[in-house]
Short mmCIF file of C-alpha atoms in Angstrom, two decimals:
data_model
loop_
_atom_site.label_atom_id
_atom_site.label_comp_id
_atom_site.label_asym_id
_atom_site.label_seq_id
_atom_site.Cartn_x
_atom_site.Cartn_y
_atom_site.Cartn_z
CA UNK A 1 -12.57 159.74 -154.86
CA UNK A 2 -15.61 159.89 -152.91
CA UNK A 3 -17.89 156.95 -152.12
CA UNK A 4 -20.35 157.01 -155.37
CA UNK A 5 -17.45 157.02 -157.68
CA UNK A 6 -15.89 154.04 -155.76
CA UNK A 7 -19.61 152.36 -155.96
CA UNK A 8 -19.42 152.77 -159.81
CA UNK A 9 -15.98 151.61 -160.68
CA UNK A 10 -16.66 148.23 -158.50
CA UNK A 11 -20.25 147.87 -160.28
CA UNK A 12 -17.83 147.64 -163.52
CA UNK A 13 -15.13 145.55 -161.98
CA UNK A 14 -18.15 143.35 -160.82
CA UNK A 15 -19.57 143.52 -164.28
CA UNK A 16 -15.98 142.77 -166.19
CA UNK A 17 -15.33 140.14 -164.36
CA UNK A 18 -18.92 138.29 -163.94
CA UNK A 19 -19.02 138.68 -168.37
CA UNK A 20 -22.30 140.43 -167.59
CA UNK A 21 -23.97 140.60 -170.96
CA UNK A 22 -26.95 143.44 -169.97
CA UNK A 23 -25.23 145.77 -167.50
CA UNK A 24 -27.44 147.02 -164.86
CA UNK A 25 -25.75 149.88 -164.22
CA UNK A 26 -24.97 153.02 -166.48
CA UNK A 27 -21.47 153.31 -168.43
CA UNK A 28 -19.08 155.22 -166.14
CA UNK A 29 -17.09 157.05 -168.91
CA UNK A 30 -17.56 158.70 -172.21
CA UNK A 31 -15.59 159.43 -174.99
CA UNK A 32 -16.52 162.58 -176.90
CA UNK A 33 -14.42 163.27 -180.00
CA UNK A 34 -15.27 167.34 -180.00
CA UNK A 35 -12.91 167.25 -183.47
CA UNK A 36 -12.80 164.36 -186.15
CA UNK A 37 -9.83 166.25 -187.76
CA UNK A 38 -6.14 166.55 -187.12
CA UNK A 39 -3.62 169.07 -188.73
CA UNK A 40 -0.73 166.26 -187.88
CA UNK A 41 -0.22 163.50 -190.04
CA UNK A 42 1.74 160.96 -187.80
CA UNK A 43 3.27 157.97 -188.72
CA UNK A 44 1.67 155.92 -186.31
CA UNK A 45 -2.02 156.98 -186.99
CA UNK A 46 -4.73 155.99 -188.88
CA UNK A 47 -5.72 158.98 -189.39
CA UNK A 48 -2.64 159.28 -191.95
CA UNK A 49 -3.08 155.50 -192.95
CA UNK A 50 -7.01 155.28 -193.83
CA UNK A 51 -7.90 159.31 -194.57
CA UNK A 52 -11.30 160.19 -194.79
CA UNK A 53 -13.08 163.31 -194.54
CA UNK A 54 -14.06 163.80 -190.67
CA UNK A 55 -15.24 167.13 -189.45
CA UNK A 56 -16.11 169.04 -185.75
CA UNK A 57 -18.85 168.15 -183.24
CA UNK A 58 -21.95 170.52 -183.53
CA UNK A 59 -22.17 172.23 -179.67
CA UNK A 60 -25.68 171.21 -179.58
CA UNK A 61 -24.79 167.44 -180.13
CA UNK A 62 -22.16 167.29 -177.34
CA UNK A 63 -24.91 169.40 -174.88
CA UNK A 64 -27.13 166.71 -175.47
CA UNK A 65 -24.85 164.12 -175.06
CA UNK A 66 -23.56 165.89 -171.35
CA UNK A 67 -26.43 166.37 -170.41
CA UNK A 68 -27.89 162.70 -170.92
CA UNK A 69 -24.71 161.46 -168.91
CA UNK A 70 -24.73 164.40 -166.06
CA UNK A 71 -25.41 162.28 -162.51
CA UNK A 72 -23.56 159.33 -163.64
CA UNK A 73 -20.68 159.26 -165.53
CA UNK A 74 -17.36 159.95 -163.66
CA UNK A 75 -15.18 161.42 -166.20
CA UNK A 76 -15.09 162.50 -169.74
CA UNK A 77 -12.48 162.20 -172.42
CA UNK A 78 -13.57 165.63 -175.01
CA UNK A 79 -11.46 163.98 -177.59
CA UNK A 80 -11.08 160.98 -180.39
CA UNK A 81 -9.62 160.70 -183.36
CA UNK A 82 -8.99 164.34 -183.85
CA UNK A 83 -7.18 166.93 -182.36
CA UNK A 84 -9.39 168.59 -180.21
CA UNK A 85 -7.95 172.42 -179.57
CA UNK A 86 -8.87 172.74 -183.39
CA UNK A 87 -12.11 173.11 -182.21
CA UNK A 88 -13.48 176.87 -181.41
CA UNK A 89 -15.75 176.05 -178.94
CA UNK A 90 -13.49 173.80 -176.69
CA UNK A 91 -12.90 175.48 -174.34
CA UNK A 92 -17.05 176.10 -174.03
CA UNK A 93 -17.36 172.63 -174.06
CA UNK A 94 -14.98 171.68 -171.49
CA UNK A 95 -17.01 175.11 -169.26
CA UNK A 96 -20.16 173.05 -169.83
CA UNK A 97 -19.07 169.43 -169.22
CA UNK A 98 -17.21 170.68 -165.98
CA UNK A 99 -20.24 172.76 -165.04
CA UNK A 100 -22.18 169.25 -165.35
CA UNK A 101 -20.55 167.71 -162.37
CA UNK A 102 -17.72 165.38 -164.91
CA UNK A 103 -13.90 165.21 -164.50
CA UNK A 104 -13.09 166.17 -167.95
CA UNK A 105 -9.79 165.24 -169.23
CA UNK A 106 -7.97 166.19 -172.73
CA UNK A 107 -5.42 164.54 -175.00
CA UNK A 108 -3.56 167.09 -177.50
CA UNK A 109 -0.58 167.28 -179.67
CA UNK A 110 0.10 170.97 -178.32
CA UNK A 111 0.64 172.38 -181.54
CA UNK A 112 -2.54 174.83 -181.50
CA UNK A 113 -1.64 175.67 -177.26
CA UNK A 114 -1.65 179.27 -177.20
CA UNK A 115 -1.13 181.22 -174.13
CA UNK A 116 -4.88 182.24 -174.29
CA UNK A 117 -5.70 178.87 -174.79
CA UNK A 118 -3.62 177.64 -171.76
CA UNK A 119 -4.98 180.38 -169.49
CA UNK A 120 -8.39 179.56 -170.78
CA UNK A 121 -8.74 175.77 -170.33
CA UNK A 122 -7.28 176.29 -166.83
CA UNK A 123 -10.20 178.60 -166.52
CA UNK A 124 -12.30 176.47 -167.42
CA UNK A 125 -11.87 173.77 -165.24
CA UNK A 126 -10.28 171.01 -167.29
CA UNK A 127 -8.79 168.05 -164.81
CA UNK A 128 -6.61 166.08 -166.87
CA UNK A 129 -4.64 167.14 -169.68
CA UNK A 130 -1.75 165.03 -171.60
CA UNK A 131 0.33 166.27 -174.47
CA UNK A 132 1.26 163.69 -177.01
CA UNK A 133 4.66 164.15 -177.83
CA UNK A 134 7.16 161.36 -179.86
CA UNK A 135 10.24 162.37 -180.17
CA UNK A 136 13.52 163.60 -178.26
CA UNK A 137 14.89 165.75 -180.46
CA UNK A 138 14.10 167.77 -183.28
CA UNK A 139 14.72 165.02 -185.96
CA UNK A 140 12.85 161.88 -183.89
CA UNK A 141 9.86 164.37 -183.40
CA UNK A 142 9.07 166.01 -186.81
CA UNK A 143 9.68 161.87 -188.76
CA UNK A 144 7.35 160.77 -186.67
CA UNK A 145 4.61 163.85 -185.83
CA UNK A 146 4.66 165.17 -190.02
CA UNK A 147 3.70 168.80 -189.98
CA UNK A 148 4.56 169.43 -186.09
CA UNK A 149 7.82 171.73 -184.99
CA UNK A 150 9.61 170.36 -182.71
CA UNK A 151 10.66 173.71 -181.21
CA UNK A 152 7.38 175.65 -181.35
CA UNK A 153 5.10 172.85 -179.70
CA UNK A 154 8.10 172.04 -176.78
CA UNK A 155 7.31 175.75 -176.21
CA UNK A 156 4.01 175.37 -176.01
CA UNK A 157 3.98 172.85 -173.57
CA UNK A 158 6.28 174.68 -171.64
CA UNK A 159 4.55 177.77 -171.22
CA UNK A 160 1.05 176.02 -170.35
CA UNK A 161 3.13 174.33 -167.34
CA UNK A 162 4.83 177.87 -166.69
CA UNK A 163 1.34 179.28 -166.66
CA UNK A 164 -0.20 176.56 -164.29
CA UNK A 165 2.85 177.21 -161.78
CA UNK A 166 2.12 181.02 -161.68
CA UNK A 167 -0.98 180.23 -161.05
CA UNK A 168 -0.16 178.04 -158.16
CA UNK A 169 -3.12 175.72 -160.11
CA UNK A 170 -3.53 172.25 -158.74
CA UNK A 171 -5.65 171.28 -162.06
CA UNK A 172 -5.07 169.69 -164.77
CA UNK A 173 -3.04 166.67 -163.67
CA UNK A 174 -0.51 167.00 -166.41
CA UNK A 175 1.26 164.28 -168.76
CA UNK A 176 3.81 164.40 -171.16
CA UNK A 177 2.96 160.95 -173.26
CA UNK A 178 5.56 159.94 -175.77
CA UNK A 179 6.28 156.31 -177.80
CA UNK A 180 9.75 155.53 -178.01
CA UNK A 181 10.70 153.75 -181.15
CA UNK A 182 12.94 150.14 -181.03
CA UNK A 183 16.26 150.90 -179.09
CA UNK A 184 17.90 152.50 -176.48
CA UNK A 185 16.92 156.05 -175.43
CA UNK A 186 17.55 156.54 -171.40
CA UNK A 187 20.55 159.06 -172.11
CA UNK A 188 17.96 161.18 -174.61
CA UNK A 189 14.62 160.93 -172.21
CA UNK A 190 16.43 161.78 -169.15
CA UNK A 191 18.17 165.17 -170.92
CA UNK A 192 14.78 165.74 -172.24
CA UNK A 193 13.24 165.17 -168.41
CA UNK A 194 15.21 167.75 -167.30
CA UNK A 195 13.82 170.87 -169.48
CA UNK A 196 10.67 169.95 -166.62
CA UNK A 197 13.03 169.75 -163.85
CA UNK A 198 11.50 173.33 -161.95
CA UNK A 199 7.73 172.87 -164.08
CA UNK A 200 4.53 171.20 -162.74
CA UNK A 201 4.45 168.51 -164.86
CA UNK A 202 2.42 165.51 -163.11
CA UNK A 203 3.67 162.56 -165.08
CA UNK A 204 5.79 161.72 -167.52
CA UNK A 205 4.82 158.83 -169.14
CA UNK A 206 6.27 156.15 -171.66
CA UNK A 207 3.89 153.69 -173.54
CA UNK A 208 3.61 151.40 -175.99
CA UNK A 209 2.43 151.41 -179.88
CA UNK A 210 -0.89 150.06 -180.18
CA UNK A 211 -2.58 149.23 -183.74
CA UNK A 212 -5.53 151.03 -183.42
CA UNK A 213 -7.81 148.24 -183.80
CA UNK A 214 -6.07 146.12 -186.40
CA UNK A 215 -5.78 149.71 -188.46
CA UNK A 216 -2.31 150.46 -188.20
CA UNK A 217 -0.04 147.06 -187.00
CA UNK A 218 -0.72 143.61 -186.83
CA UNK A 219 -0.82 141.64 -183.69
CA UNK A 220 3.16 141.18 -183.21
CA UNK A 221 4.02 139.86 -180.11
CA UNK A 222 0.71 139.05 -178.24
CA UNK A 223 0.08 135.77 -176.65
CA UNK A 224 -3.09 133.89 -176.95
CA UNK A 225 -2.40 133.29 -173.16
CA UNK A 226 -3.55 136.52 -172.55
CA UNK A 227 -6.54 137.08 -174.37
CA UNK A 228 -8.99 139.06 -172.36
CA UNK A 229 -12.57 140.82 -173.41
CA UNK A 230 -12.30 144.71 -174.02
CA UNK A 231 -13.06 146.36 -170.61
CA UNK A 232 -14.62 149.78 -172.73
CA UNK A 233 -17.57 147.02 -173.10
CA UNK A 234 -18.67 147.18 -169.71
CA UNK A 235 -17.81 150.80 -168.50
CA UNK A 236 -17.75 153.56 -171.55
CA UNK A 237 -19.72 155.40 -174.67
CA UNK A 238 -18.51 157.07 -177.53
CA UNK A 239 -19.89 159.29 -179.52
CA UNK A 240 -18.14 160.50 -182.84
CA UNK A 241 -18.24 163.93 -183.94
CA UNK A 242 -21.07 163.52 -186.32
CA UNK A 243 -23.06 161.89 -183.38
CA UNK A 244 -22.80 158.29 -184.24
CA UNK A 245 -22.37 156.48 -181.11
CA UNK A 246 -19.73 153.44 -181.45
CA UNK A 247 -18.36 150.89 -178.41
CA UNK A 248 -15.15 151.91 -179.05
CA UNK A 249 -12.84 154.50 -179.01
CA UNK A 250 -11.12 153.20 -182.32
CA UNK A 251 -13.94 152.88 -184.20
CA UNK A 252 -12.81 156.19 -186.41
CA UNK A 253 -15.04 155.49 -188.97
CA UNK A 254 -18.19 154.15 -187.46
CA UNK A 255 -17.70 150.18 -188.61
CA UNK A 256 -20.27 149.27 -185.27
CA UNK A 257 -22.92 152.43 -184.94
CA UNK A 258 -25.75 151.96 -181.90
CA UNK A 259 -27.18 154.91 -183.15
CA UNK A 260 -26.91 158.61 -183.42
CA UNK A 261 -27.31 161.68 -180.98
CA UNK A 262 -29.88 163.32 -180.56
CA UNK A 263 -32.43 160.37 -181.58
CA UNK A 264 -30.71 157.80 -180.19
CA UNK A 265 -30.45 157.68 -176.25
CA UNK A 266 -26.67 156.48 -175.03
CA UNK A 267 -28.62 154.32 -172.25
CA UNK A 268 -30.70 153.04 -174.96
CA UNK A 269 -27.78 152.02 -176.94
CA UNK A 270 -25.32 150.65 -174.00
CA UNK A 271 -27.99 147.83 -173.27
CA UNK A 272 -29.21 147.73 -177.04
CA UNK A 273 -29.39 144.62 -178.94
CA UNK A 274 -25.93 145.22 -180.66
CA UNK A 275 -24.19 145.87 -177.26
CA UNK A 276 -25.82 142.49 -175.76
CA UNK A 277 -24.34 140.56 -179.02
CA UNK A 278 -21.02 142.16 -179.05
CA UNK A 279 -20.35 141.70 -174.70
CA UNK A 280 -21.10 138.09 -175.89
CA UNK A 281 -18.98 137.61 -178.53
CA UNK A 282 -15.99 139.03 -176.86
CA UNK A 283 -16.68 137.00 -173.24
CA UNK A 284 -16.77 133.56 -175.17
CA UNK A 285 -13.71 134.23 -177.31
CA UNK A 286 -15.33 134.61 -180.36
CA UNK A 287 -13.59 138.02 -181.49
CA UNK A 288 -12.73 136.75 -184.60
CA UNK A 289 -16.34 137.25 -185.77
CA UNK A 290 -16.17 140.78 -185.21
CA UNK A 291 -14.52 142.80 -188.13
CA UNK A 292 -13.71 145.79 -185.34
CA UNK A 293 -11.88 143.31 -182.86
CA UNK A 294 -10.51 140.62 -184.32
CA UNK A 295 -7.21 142.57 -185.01
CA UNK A 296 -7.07 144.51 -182.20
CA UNK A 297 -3.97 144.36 -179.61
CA UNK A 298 -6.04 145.80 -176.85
CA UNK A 299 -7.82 142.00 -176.38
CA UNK A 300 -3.94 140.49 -175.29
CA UNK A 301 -2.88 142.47 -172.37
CA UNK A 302 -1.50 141.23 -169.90
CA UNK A 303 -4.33 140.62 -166.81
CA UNK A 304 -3.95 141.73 -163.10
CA UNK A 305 -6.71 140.41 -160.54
CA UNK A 306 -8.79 139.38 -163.46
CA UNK A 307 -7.90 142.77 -165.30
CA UNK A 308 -6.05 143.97 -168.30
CA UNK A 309 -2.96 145.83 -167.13
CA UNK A 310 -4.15 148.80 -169.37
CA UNK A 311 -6.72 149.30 -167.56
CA UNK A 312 -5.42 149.55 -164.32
CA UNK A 313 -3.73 152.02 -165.37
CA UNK A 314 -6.92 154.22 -166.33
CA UNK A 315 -8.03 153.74 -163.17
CA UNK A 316 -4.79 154.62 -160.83
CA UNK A 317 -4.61 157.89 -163.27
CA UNK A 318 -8.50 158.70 -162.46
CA UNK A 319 -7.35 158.36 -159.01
CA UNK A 320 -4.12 160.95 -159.29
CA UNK A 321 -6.00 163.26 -161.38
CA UNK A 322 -8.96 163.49 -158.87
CA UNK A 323 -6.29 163.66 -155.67
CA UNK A 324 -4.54 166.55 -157.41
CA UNK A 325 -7.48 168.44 -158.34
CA UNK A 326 -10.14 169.83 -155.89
CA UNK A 327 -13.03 167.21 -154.76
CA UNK A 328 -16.50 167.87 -156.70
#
């Protein structure tokens, strides 16, 4: 991490923690969702729950977006809602983002991961890249991912890692993400862990189910104890796939627009009126009054030096995936 990056993420820290309400400095991150549509239909997601027609990001939207953001945003996720290799131009878009000067970073379900495709996002300078994967074994994985195969997207993954070890490739930082339903499973993960044993997999990480903003869940388990403001407030855009720029990376279906690339400018809209109101709301506890956040989990983490835990953890993976990658 070099010294401007380090500059920016204590600006936000600084900005977090103070409940700045008009940030004087520029969002650090931005969500992109390149696709709006998913060929899985998983349990878990509301994109199975709440279907709606939601379509792919016109290249000359997400140019316009990158380069607004070139010069000051750290890293960019290119997905959303969607799954982003259905895309035909991703692996342009992750050229151009790269190309920009951004730490780009990718979250798929592996089930469109070709060898071409593998060969070409490494290529093309992608830094991060997680597969989501639920499941242990063939049964676990297909009841919870509908319309996945549990054999052909393990393979996938696979050869991407086998590829990226020929290739001696530092990049991507790699993750194998999985939620583990209610029980006992260390026998299962750890003779799962082992088909990685000899591959470059980075991480392999276990999380917990999140509700998706009040979408999918309710708010089981949270204590009021630990109610904190959403950090995405006072560090990150989003822009959908149509454009529409939201605060949130939940906000699917555009319940909070700022406005819409290419008229609207991001800056404009991360110190616009609505932004001011909604940093407000959520610093004085009044989340209830917004539809988007009042039933989100996200606001009840558990805080570290003034922090939600989650969000820690963003940070100490921006830090891995830059160490293992090659400095810009």
């Amino acid at each position: 991490m070099n010294w401007r990056d380090g500059w920016s993420l204590a600006q936000v820290y600084l900005g977090y923690t103070r409940r700045t309400t008009r940030c004087s400095y520029p969002p650090t991150f931005l969500g992109i969702e390149t696709s709006g549509s998913c060929n899985l239909r998983c349990v878990m997601c509301p994109q199975s729950t709440q279907p709606q027609a939601r379509g792919l990001m016109d290249f000359g939207v997400f140019r316009t977006a990158i380069d607004e953001v070139k010069g000051y945003v750290i890293n960019a996720d290119l997905f959303g809602g969607g799954e982003p290799l259905l895309h035909p131009e991703i692996v342009q878009m992750v050229e151009y983002a790269s190309r920009a000067g951004i730490r780009v970073r990718l979250h798929t379900n592996a089930t469109r991961l070709t060898e071409k495709l593998s060969t070409q996002l490494i290529n093309a300078g992608v830094d991060f890249l997680s597969f989501s994967f639920d499941g242990y074994d063939k049964e676990t994985y297909e009841s919870v991912r509908v319309n996945a195969r549990f054999e052909e997207t393990l393979e996938n993954v696979k050869t991407f890692l086998r590829i990226k070890k020929e290739r001696n490739a530092k990049k991507p930082y790699t993750v194998l993400q999985t939620i583990e339903p209610d029980g006992n499973y260390r026998g299962l993960r750890h003779d799962f862990r082992q088909q990685f044993a000899s591959l470059p997999l980075n991480e392999f990480k276990v999380i917990a189910k999140h509700n998706y903003g009040g979408k999918v869940g309710g708010l089981e388990g949270v204590s009021s104890k630990n109610y904190s403001p959403c950090t995405f407030l006072w560090y990150a855009s989003f822009v959908l796939w149509d454009g529409t720029i939201v605060p949130c990376c939940v906000d699917w279906w555009a319940e909070y627009p700022l406005g819409k690339v290419p008229e609207t400018k991001l800056l404009d809209a991360w110190n616009g009126e609505m932004m001011l109101e909604l940093r407000r709301k959520l610093a004085q506890g009044q989340y209830s009054d917004v539809r988007l956040c009042r039933g989100c989990d996200r606001l009840w983490r558990k805080r570290y030096f003034g922090v939600p835990g989650r969000s820690l953890n963003m940070v100490k993976t921006f830090v891995l995936g830059h160490m293992a990658g090659s400095p810009r």
